[in-house]
Amino acid sequence: MAADRSRRFMWAAVAGAIVMTVFAAVTVLRASSDSAPPVPPPAAAPAPAVATSAAVDAAAPSATPSASPSPSRSPVPQSQNPAELITGMRTTIRESVRAGQLSPDAGRELGRRLDDAAERLAKGKPGKTRQKLREFTRKLLDLRKEDKISDAVFQSLAAELAAVVRTLPA
């Protein structure tokens, strides 16, 4: 009985962390699509969600086989160069596919969308880059809904995505 409660609590906390991460990513993307610079508080929201999930995972181990440890990348990138951050996201995707936390097909789909965004960024088109990152976000959300990506990888990519959007030129 107590195990059922702790498991329910764990999943409720994970679901809450996912909702907060998605909300923060969508808020950041919408704020960045306006001409005004993004508001800092929503961009900082993914970091606590990652910490919350990690605390839940540490408190109650999951019986789900896809809940293997996340890639060893930092959840909040330190670079201020959007091209470098996109490269870091590609690395996260590659490591996640290798670790079995993301299917190869899903990895290719996400990678293709990142490549499109990086191409627009290299051409000096931040508006088009944001549009491609919104497509990436939609695909990421679809993968999460379909349970084709682990929570840890989802949260890591959402945090990295927020960092990319924050560093894009206006």
PDB file of C-alpha atoms in Angstrom:
ATOM      1  CA  MET A   1       0.000   0.000   0.000  1.00  0.00           C
ATOM      2  CA  ALA A   2       2.773   2.442   0.911  1.00  0.00           C
ATOM      3  CA  ALA A   3       4.664   1.475  -2.256  1.00  0.00           C
ATOM      4  CA  ASP A   4       1.591   2.340  -4.332  1.00  0.00           C
ATOM      5  CA  ARG A   5       1.352   5.768  -2.700  1.00  0.00           C
ATOM      6  CA  SER A   6       5.028   6.535  -3.197  1.00  0.00           C
ATOM      7  CA  ARG A   7       4.815   5.369  -6.787  1.00  0.00           C
ATOM      8  CA  ARG A   8       1.737   7.540  -7.370  1.00  0.00           C
ATOM      9  CA  PHE A   9       3.499  10.481  -5.756  1.00  0.00           C
ATOM     10  CA  MET A  10       6.576   9.878  -7.908  1.00  0.00           C
ATOM     11  CA  TRP A  11       4.548   9.853 -11.130  1.00  0.00           C
ATOM     12  CA  ALA A  12       2.611  12.932 -10.059  1.00  0.00           C
ATOM     13  CA  ALA A  13       5.886  14.748  -9.426  1.00  0.00           C
ATOM     14  CA  VAL A  14       7.304  13.607 -12.772  1.00  0.00           C
ATOM     15  CA  ALA A  15       4.130  14.708 -14.558  1.00  0.00           C
ATOM     16  CA  GLY A  16       4.317  18.078 -12.804  1.00  0.00           C
ATOM     17  CA  ALA A  17       7.950  18.494 -13.834  1.00  0.00           C
ATOM     18  CA  ILE A  18       7.080  17.678 -17.437  1.00  0.00           C
ATOM     19  CA  VAL A  19       4.204  20.147 -17.473  1.00  0.00           C
ATOM     20  CA  MET A  20       6.443  22.880 -16.033  1.00  0.00           C
ATOM     21  CA  THR A  21       9.198  22.144 -18.560  1.00  0.00           C
ATOM     22  CA  VAL A  22       6.803  22.194 -21.506  1.00  0.00           C
ATOM     23  CA  PHE A  23       5.164  25.364 -20.230  1.00  0.00           C
ATOM     24  CA  ALA A  24       8.553  27.050 -19.844  1.00  0.00           C
ATOM     25  CA  ALA A  25       9.729  25.972 -23.304  1.00  0.00           C
ATOM     26  CA  VAL A  26       6.522  27.165 -24.972  1.00  0.00           C
ATOM     27  CA  THR A  27       6.617  30.437 -23.036  1.00  0.00           C
ATOM     28  CA  VAL A  28      10.227  31.056 -24.016  1.00  0.00           C
ATOM     29  CA  LEU A  29       9.542  30.265 -27.664  1.00  0.00           C
ATOM     30  CA  ARG A  30       6.526  32.530 -27.762  1.00  0.00           C
ATOM     31  CA  ALA A  31       8.357  35.327 -25.958  1.00  0.00           C
ATOM     32  CA  SER A  32      11.310  35.011 -28.312  1.00  0.00           C
ATOM     33  CA  SER A  33       9.090  35.216 -31.402  1.00  0.00           C
ATOM     34  CA  ASP A  34       8.015  38.718 -30.334  1.00  0.00           C
ATOM     35  CA  SER A  35      10.284  41.679 -30.996  1.00  0.00           C
ATOM     36  CA  ALA A  36      10.833  42.136 -27.253  1.00  0.00           C
ATOM     37  CA  PRO A  37      13.641  40.187 -25.571  1.00  0.00           C
ATOM     38  CA  PRO A  38      12.581  37.061 -23.649  1.00  0.00           C
ATOM     39  CA  VAL A  39      11.620  37.396 -19.999  1.00  0.00           C
ATOM     40  CA  PRO A  40      14.242  35.661 -17.760  1.00  0.00           C
ATOM     41  CA  PRO A  41      11.943  33.871 -15.231  1.00  0.00           C
ATOM     42  CA  PRO A  42      10.268  31.475 -17.747  1.00  0.00           C
ATOM     43  CA  ALA A  43      13.645  30.616 -19.268  1.00  0.00           C
ATOM     44  CA  ALA A  44      14.946  29.615 -15.837  1.00  0.00           C
ATOM     45  CA  ALA A  45      11.965  27.336 -15.150  1.00  0.00           C
ATOM     46  CA  PRO A  46      13.345  24.167 -16.825  1.00  0.00           C
ATOM     47  CA  ALA A  47      16.253  23.910 -14.378  1.00  0.00           C
ATOM     48  CA  PRO A  48      14.055  23.322 -11.294  1.00  0.00           C
ATOM     49  CA  ALA A  49      11.969  20.822 -13.244  1.00  0.00           C
ATOM     50  CA  VAL A  50      15.089  18.809 -13.975  1.00  0.00           C
ATOM     51  CA  ALA A  51      16.133  18.977 -10.327  1.00  0.00           C
ATOM     52  CA  THR A  52      12.645  17.967  -9.189  1.00  0.00           C
ATOM     53  CA  SER A  53      12.653  14.927 -11.452  1.00  0.00           C
ATOM     54  CA  ALA A  54      16.127  13.958 -10.299  1.00  0.00           C
ATOM     55  CA  ALA A  55      15.029  14.226  -6.672  1.00  0.00           C
ATOM     56  CA  VAL A  56      11.984  12.080  -7.370  1.00  0.00           C
ATOM     57  CA  ASP A  57      14.099   9.496  -9.205  1.00  0.00           C
ATOM     58  CA  ALA A  58      16.536   9.379  -6.296  1.00  0.00           C
ATOM     59  CA  ALA A  59      13.745   9.032  -3.719  1.00  0.00           C
ATOM     60  CA  ALA A  60      11.776   6.313  -5.507  1.00  0.00           C
ATOM     61  CA  PRO A  61      13.484   4.144  -8.108  1.00  0.00           C
ATOM     62  CA  SER A  62      11.431   3.577 -11.223  1.00  0.00           C
ATOM     63  CA  ALA A  63      10.483   0.156 -12.505  1.00  0.00           C
ATOM     64  CA  THR A  64      10.359   1.510 -16.063  1.00  0.00           C
ATOM     65  CA  PRO A  65      13.202   0.139 -18.210  1.00  0.00           C
ATOM     66  CA  SER A  66      13.496   3.410 -20.158  1.00  0.00           C
ATOM     67  CA  ALA A  67      14.310   5.316 -16.966  1.00  0.00           C
ATOM     68  CA  SER A  68      18.027   4.642 -17.267  1.00  0.00           C
ATOM     69  CA  PRO A  69      20.393   7.448 -16.272  1.00  0.00           C
ATOM     70  CA  SER A  70      20.331  10.480 -18.480  1.00  0.00           C
ATOM     71  CA  PRO A  71      23.291  11.412 -20.633  1.00  0.00           C
ATOM     72  CA  SER A  72      26.111  12.941 -18.617  1.00  0.00           C
ATOM     73  CA  ARG A  73      25.520  16.383 -20.112  1.00  0.00           C
ATOM     74  CA  SER A  74      24.740  19.380 -17.943  1.00  0.00           C
ATOM     75  CA  PRO A  75      20.993  20.161 -17.940  1.00  0.00           C
ATOM     76  CA  VAL A  76      21.643  23.896 -18.314  1.00  0.00           C
ATOM     77  CA  PRO A  77      24.327  24.659 -20.924  1.00  0.00           C
ATOM     78  CA  GLN A  78      26.902  27.331 -20.148  1.00  0.00           C
ATOM     79  CA  SER A  79      27.701  28.535 -23.710  1.00  0.00           C
ATOM     80  CA  GLN A  80      26.209  31.765 -24.994  1.00  0.00           C
ATOM     81  CA  ASN A  81      26.642  30.803 -28.658  1.00  0.00           C
ATOM     82  CA  PRO A  82      23.419  29.369 -30.119  1.00  0.00           C
ATOM     83  CA  ALA A  83      25.317  27.313 -32.733  1.00  0.00           C
ATOM     84  CA  GLU A  84      27.369  25.648 -29.974  1.00  0.00           C
ATOM     85  CA  LEU A  85      24.218  25.005 -27.957  1.00  0.00           C
ATOM     86  CA  ILE A  86      22.560  23.348 -30.960  1.00  0.00           C
ATOM     87  CA  THR A  87      25.666  21.183 -31.350  1.00  0.00           C
ATOM     88  CA  GLY A  88      25.288  20.241 -27.678  1.00  0.00           C
ATOM     89  CA  MET A  89      21.661  19.269 -28.313  1.00  0.00           C
ATOM     90  CA  ARG A  90      22.778  17.029 -31.178  1.00  0.00           C
ATOM     91  CA  THR A  91      25.220  15.366 -28.783  1.00  0.00           C
ATOM     92  CA  THR A  92      22.448  14.821 -26.228  1.00  0.00           C
ATOM     93  CA  ILE A  93      20.279  13.229 -28.923  1.00  0.00           C
ATOM     94  CA  ARG A  94      23.124  10.983 -30.123  1.00  0.00           C
ATOM     95  CA  GLU A  95      23.983   9.855 -26.571  1.00  0.00           C
ATOM     96  CA  SER A  96      20.314   9.251 -25.808  1.00  0.00           C
ATOM     97  CA  VAL A  97      19.894   7.024 -28.849  1.00  0.00           C
ATOM     98  CA  ARG A  98      22.994   5.055 -27.822  1.00  0.00           C
ATOM     99  CA  ALA A  99      21.624   4.708 -24.271  1.00  0.00           C
ATOM    100  CA  GLY A 100      18.258   3.466 -25.539  1.00  0.00           C
ATOM    101  CA  GLN A 101      16.352   6.444 -24.125  1.00  0.00           C
ATOM    102  CA  LEU A 102      15.365   7.635 -27.590  1.00  0.00           C
ATOM    103  CA  SER A 103      14.585   5.553 -30.672  1.00  0.00           C
ATOM    104  CA  PRO A 104      16.917   5.939 -33.669  1.00  0.00           C
ATOM    105  CA  ASP A 105      14.012   7.155 -35.833  1.00  0.00           C
ATOM    106  CA  ALA A 106      13.046   9.786 -33.279  1.00  0.00           C
ATOM    107  CA  GLY A 107      16.705  10.806 -32.988  1.00  0.00           C
ATOM    108  CA  ARG A 108      16.907  11.301 -36.755  1.00  0.00           C
ATOM    109  CA  GLU A 109      13.698  13.359 -36.769  1.00  0.00           C
ATOM    110  CA  LEU A 110      14.893  15.629 -33.964  1.00  0.00           C
ATOM    111  CA  GLY A 111      18.347  15.880 -35.540  1.00  0.00           C
ATOM    112  CA  ARG A 112      16.861  16.895 -38.891  1.00  0.00           C
ATOM    113  CA  ARG A 113      14.900  19.683 -37.250  1.00  0.00           C
ATOM    114  CA  LEU A 114      18.000  20.883 -35.407  1.00  0.00           C
ATOM    115  CA  ASP A 115      19.960  20.827 -38.677  1.00  0.00           C
ATOM    116  CA  ASP A 116      17.265  23.007 -40.284  1.00  0.00           C
ATOM    117  CA  ALA A 117      17.471  25.463 -37.383  1.00  0.00           C
ATOM    118  CA  ALA A 118      21.291  25.527 -37.503  1.00  0.00           C
ATOM    119  CA  GLU A 119      21.179  26.190 -41.247  1.00  0.00           C
ATOM    120  CA  ARG A 120      18.852  29.173 -40.753  1.00  0.00           C
ATOM    121  CA  LEU A 121      21.058  30.429 -37.931  1.00  0.00           C
ATOM    122  CA  ALA A 122      24.176  30.221 -40.132  1.00  0.00           C
ATOM    123  CA  LYS A 123      22.366  32.283 -42.770  1.00  0.00           C
ATOM    124  CA  GLY A 124      21.702  35.002 -40.164  1.00  0.00           C
ATOM    125  CA  LYS A 125      17.940  34.448 -40.022  1.00  0.00           C
ATOM    126  CA  PRO A 126      16.959  34.356 -36.326  1.00  0.00           C
ATOM    127  CA  GLY A 127      13.226  34.517 -37.093  1.00  0.00           C
ATOM    128  CA  LYS A 128      13.410  31.464 -39.349  1.00  0.00           C
ATOM    129  CA  THR A 129      15.637  29.777 -36.756  1.00  0.00           C
ATOM    130  CA  ARG A 130      12.922  30.281 -34.128  1.00  0.00           C
ATOM    131  CA  GLN A 131      10.352  28.846 -36.527  1.00  0.00           C
ATOM    132  CA  LYS A 132      12.475  25.698 -36.979  1.00  0.00           C
ATOM    133  CA  LEU A 133      12.984  25.452 -33.218  1.00  0.00           C
ATOM    134  CA  ARG A 134       9.194  25.599 -32.770  1.00  0.00           C
ATOM    135  CA  GLU A 135       8.960  22.627 -35.151  1.00  0.00           C
ATOM    136  CA  PHE A 136      11.590  20.871 -33.021  1.00  0.00           C
ATOM    137  CA  THR A 137       9.506  21.642 -29.917  1.00  0.00           C
ATOM    138  CA  ARG A 138       6.358  20.213 -31.495  1.00  0.00           C
ATOM    139  CA  LYS A 139       8.190  17.011 -32.422  1.00  0.00           C
ATOM    140  CA  LEU A 140       9.685  16.784 -28.930  1.00  0.00           C
ATOM    141  CA  LEU A 141       6.220  17.148 -27.382  1.00  0.00           C
ATOM    142  CA  ASP A 142       4.789  14.536 -29.754  1.00  0.00           C
ATOM    143  CA  LEU A 143       7.541  12.079 -28.796  1.00  0.00           C
ATOM    144  CA  ARG A 144       6.795  12.683 -25.111  1.00  0.00           C
ATOM    145  CA  LYS A 145       3.050  12.158 -25.613  1.00  0.00           C
ATOM    146  CA  GLU A 146       3.773   8.915 -27.478  1.00  0.00           C
ATOM    147  CA  ASP A 147       6.205   7.835 -24.725  1.00  0.00           C
ATOM    148  CA  LYS A 148       9.042   7.510 -27.257  1.00  0.00           C
ATOM    149  CA  ILE A 149      11.504   9.551 -25.213  1.00  0.00           C
ATOM    150  CA  SER A 150      12.518   9.192 -21.580  1.00  0.00           C
ATOM    151  CA  ASP A 151      11.576  11.901 -19.087  1.00  0.00           C
ATOM    152  CA  ALA A 152      15.229  12.675 -18.396  1.00  0.00           C
ATOM    153  CA  VAL A 153      16.089  13.204 -22.067  1.00  0.00           C
ATOM    154  CA  PHE A 154      12.923  15.224 -22.629  1.00  0.00           C
ATOM    155  CA  GLN A 155      13.761  17.549 -19.748  1.00  0.00           C
ATOM    156  CA  SER A 156      17.397  17.857 -20.781  1.00  0.00           C
ATOM    157  CA  LEU A 157      16.491  18.782 -24.358  1.00  0.00           C
ATOM    158  CA  ALA A 158      13.824  21.229 -23.161  1.00  0.00           C
ATOM    159  CA  ALA A 159      16.381  22.984 -20.941  1.00  0.00           C
ATOM    160  CA  GLU A 160      18.921  23.088 -23.758  1.00  0.00           C
ATOM    161  CA  LEU A 161      16.257  24.385 -26.147  1.00  0.00           C
ATOM    162  CA  ALA A 162      15.394  27.211 -23.740  1.00  0.00           C
ATOM    163  CA  ALA A 163      19.082  28.144 -23.597  1.00  0.00           C
ATOM    164  CA  VAL A 164      19.310  28.239 -27.412  1.00  0.00           C
ATOM    165  CA  VAL A 165      16.256  30.473 -27.669  1.00  0.00           C
ATOM    166  CA  ARG A 166      17.604  32.797 -24.969  1.00  0.00           C
ATOM    167  CA  THR A 167      20.848  33.302 -26.892  1.00  0.00           C
ATOM    168  CA  LEU A 168      19.363  33.925 -30.342  1.00  0.00           C
ATOM    169  CA  PRO A 169      19.876  37.434 -31.688  1.00  0.00           C
ATOM    170  CA  ALA A 170      16.766  39.626 -31.787  1.00  0.00           C
TER     171      ALA A 170
END
